[in-house]
Tab-separated table of C-alpha atoms (C1' of nucleotides) in Angstrom:
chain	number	residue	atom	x	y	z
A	284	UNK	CA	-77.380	-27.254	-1.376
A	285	UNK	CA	-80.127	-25.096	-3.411
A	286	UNK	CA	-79.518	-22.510	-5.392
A	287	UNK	CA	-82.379	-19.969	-5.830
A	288	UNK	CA	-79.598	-18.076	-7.477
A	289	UNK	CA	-80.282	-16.495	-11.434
A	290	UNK	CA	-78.573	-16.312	-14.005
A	291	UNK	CA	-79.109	-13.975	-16.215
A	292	UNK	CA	-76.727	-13.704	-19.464
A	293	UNK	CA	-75.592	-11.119	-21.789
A	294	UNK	CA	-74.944	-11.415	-25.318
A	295	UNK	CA	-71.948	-8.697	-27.181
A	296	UNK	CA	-69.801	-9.133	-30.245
A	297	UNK	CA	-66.638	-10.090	-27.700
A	298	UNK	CA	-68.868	-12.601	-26.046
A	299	UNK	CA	-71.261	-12.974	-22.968
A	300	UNK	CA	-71.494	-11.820	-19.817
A	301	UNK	CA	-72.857	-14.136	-17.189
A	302	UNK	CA	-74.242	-12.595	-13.861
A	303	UNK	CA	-75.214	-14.408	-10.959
A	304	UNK	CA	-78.200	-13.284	-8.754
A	305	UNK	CA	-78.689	-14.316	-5.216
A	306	UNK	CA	-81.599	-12.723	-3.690
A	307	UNK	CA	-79.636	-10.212	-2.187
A	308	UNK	CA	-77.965	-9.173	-4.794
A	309	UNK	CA	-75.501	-10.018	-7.446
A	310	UNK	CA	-72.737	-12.309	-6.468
A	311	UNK	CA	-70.286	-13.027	-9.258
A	312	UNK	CA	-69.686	-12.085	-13.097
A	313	UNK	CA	-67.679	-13.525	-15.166
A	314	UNK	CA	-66.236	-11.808	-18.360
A	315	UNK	CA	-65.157	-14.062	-21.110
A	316	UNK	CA	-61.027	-13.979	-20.917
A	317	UNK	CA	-59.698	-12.135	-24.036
A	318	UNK	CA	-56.244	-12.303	-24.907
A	319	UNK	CA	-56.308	-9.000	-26.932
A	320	UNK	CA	-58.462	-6.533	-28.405
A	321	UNK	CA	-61.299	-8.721	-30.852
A	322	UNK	CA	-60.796	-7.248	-34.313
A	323	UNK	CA	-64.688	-7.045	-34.215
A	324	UNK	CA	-66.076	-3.649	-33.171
A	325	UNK	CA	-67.671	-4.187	-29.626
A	326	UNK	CA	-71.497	-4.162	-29.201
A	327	UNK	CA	-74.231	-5.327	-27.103
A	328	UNK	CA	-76.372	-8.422	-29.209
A	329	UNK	CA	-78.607	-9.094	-27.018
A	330	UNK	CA	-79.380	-7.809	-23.038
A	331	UNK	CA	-82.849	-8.271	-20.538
A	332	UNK	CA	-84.074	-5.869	-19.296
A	333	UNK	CA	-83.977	-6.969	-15.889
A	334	UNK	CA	-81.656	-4.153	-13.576
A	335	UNK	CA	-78.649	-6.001	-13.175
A	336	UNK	CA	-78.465	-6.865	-17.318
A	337	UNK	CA	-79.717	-3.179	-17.960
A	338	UNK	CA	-76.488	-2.032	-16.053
A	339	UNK	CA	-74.093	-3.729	-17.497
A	340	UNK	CA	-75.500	-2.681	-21.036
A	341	UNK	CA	-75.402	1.249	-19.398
A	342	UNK	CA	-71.907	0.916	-18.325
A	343	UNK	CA	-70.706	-0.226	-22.286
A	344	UNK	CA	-72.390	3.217	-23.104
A	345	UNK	CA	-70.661	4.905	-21.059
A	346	UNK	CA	-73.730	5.913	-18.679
A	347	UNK	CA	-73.432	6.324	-14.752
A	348	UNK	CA	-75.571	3.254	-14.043
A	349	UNK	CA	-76.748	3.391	-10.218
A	350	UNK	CA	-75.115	0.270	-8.609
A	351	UNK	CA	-77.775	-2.433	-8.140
A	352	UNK	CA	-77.637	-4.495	-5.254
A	353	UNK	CA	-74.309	-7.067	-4.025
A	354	UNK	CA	-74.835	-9.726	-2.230
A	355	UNK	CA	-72.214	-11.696	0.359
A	356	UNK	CA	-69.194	-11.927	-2.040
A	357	UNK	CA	-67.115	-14.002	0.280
A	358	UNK	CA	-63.572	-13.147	0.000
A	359	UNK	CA	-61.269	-12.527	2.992
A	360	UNK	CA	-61.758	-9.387	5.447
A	361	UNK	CA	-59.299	-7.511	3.463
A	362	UNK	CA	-60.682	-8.413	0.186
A	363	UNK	CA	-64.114	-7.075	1.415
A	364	UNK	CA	-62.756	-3.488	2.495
A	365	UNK	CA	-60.916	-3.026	-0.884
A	366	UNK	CA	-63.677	-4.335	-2.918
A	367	UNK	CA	-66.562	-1.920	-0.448
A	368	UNK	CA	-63.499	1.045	-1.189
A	369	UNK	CA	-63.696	-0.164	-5.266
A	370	UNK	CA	-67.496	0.103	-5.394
A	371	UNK	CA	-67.179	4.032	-3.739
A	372	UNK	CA	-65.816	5.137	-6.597
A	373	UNK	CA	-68.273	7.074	-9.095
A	374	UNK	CA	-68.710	5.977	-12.491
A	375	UNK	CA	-66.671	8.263	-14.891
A	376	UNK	CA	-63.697	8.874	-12.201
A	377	UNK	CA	-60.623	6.493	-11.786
A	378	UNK	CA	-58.178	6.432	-9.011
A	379	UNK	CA	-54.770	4.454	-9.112
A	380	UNK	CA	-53.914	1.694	-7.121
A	381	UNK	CA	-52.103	4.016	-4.227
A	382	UNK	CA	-55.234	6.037	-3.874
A	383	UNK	CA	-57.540	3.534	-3.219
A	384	UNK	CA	-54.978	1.762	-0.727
A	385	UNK	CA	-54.529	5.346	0.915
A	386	UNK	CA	-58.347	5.800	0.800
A	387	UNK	CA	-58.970	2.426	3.248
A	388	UNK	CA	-56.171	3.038	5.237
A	389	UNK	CA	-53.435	0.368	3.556
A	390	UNK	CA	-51.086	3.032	2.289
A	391	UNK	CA	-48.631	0.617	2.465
A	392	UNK	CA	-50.533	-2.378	1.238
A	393	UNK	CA	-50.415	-1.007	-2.737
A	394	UNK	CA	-49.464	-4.595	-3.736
A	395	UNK	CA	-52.023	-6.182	-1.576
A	396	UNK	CA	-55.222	-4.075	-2.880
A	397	UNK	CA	-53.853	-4.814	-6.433
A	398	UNK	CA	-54.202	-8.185	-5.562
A	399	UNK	CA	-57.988	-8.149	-3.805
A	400	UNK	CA	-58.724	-5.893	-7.223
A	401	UNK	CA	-57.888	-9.023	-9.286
A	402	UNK	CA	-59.692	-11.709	-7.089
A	403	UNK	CA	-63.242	-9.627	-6.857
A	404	UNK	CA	-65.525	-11.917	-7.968
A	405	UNK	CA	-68.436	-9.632	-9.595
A	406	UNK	CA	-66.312	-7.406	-11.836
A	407	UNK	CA	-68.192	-4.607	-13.841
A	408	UNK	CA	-70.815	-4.657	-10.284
A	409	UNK	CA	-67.203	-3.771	-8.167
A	410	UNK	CA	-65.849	-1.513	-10.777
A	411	UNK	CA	-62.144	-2.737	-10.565
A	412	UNK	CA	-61.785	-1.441	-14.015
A	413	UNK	CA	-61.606	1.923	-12.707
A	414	UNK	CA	-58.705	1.745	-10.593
A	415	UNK	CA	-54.992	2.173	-12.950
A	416	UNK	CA	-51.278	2.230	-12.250
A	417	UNK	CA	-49.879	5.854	-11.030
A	418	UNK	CA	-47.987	5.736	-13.941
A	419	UNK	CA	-51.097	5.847	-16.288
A	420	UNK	CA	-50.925	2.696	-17.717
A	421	UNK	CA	-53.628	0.336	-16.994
A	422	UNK	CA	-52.995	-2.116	-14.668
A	423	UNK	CA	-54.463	-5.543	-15.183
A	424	UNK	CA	-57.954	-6.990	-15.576
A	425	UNK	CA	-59.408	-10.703	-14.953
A	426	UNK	CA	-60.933	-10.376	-18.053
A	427	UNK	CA	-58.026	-9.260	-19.849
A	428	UNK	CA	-57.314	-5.914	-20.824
A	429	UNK	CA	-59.718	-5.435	-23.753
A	430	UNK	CA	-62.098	-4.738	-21.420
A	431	UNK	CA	-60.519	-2.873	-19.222
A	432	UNK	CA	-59.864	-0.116	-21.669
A	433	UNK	CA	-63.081	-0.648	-23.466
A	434	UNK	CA	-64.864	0.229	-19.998
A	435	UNK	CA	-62.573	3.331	-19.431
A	436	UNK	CA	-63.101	4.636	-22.955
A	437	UNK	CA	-66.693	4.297	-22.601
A	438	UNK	CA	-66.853	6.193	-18.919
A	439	UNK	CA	-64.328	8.620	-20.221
A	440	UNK	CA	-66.468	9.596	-23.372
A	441	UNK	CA	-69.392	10.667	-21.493
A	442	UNK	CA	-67.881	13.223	-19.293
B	259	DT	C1'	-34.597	-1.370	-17.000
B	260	DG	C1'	-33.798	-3.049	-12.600
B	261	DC	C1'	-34.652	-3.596	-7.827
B	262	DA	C1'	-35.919	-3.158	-3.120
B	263	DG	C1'	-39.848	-2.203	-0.021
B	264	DT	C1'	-44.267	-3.749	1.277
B	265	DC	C1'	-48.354	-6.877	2.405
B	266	DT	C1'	-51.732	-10.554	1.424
B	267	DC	C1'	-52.870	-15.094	-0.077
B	268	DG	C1'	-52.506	-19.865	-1.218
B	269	DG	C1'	-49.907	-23.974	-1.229
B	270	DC	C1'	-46.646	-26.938	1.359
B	271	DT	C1'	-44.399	-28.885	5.229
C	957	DA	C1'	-48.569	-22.917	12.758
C	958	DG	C1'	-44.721	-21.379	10.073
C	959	DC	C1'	-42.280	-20.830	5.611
C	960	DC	C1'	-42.150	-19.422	0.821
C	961	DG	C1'	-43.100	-17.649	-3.610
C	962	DA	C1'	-45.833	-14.865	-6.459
C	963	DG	C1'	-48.441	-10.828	-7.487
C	964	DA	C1'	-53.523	-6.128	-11.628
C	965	DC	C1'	-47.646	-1.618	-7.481
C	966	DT	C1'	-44.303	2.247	-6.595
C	967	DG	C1'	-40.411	5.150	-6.404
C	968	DC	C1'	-35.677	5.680	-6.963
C	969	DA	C1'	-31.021	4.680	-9.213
DNA sequence: TGCAGTCTCGGCT
DNA sequence: AGCCGAGACTGCA
């Protein structure tokens, strides 16, 4: 089958970012896997200037991009309320796993909603990295968690 | 630390 | 269709 989807690609110090466009929107990211925090400094190399690239690059400055579009992500009916209840939350806030299950109606589904965090397929776009453990500590990331705390460090500076 | 409670998902039978 | 194990979790002992 066709793909009129785009890909658009980009470039930082800890790797590169590809996103994929479908006309509606963006449908997945992926986030080169790192083990632990690079040694090298993050930064941005090289970015488009297309919406989609110019978020990304906002959200490593710790801006309050507005969301561009998502497209059909796929995912199972449960996966698509946590991940709609992930992209309500504002840039520069967090909630912990138990709020966001409390806040789509899964109070008792903490586990589960972990679980749909980790499998969202357009991270950054369905801003998993802002949800954390009650206890403070991060959580997890797909990406690992260089990111994860890269991302919160950035949102958190800008307050 | 450890563990039970809780719920979804994917793989197997 | 049913069973089972494994989670990006929590709260309590």
């Amino acid at each position: 089958m066709m793909t009129n989807h785009q890909m658009h690609s980009i470039l930082t110090s800890w790797g590169a970012i590809k996103v994929e466009i479908a006309p509606e929107g963006v449908v997945r990211c992926r986030i080169p896997y790192l083990r632990e925090i690079p040694k090298e400094p993050f930064s941005v190399v090289e970015c488009g200037s297309d919406p989609y690239s110019c978020y990304v690059r906002s959200l490593f400055e710790g801006a309050r991009p507005a969301l561009p579009p998502v497209g059909m992500l796929g995912g199972t009916p449960f996966q698509t309320t946590v991940w709609k209840g992930l992209m309500a939350i504002p840039g520069g806030e967090t909630r912990t796993y138990r709020e966001l299950a409390d806040q789509i109606g899964c109070a008792r589904s903490v586990r589960a909603v972990a679980n749909a965090c980790g499998r969202n397929p357009a991270p950054l776009f369905v801003p998993c990295h802002r949800v954390i453990r009650t206890d403070g500590n991060p959580g997890g990331f797909s990406g690992g968690l260089a990111w994860k705390r890269l991302l919160l460090a950035a949102e958190q500076s800008n307050r």
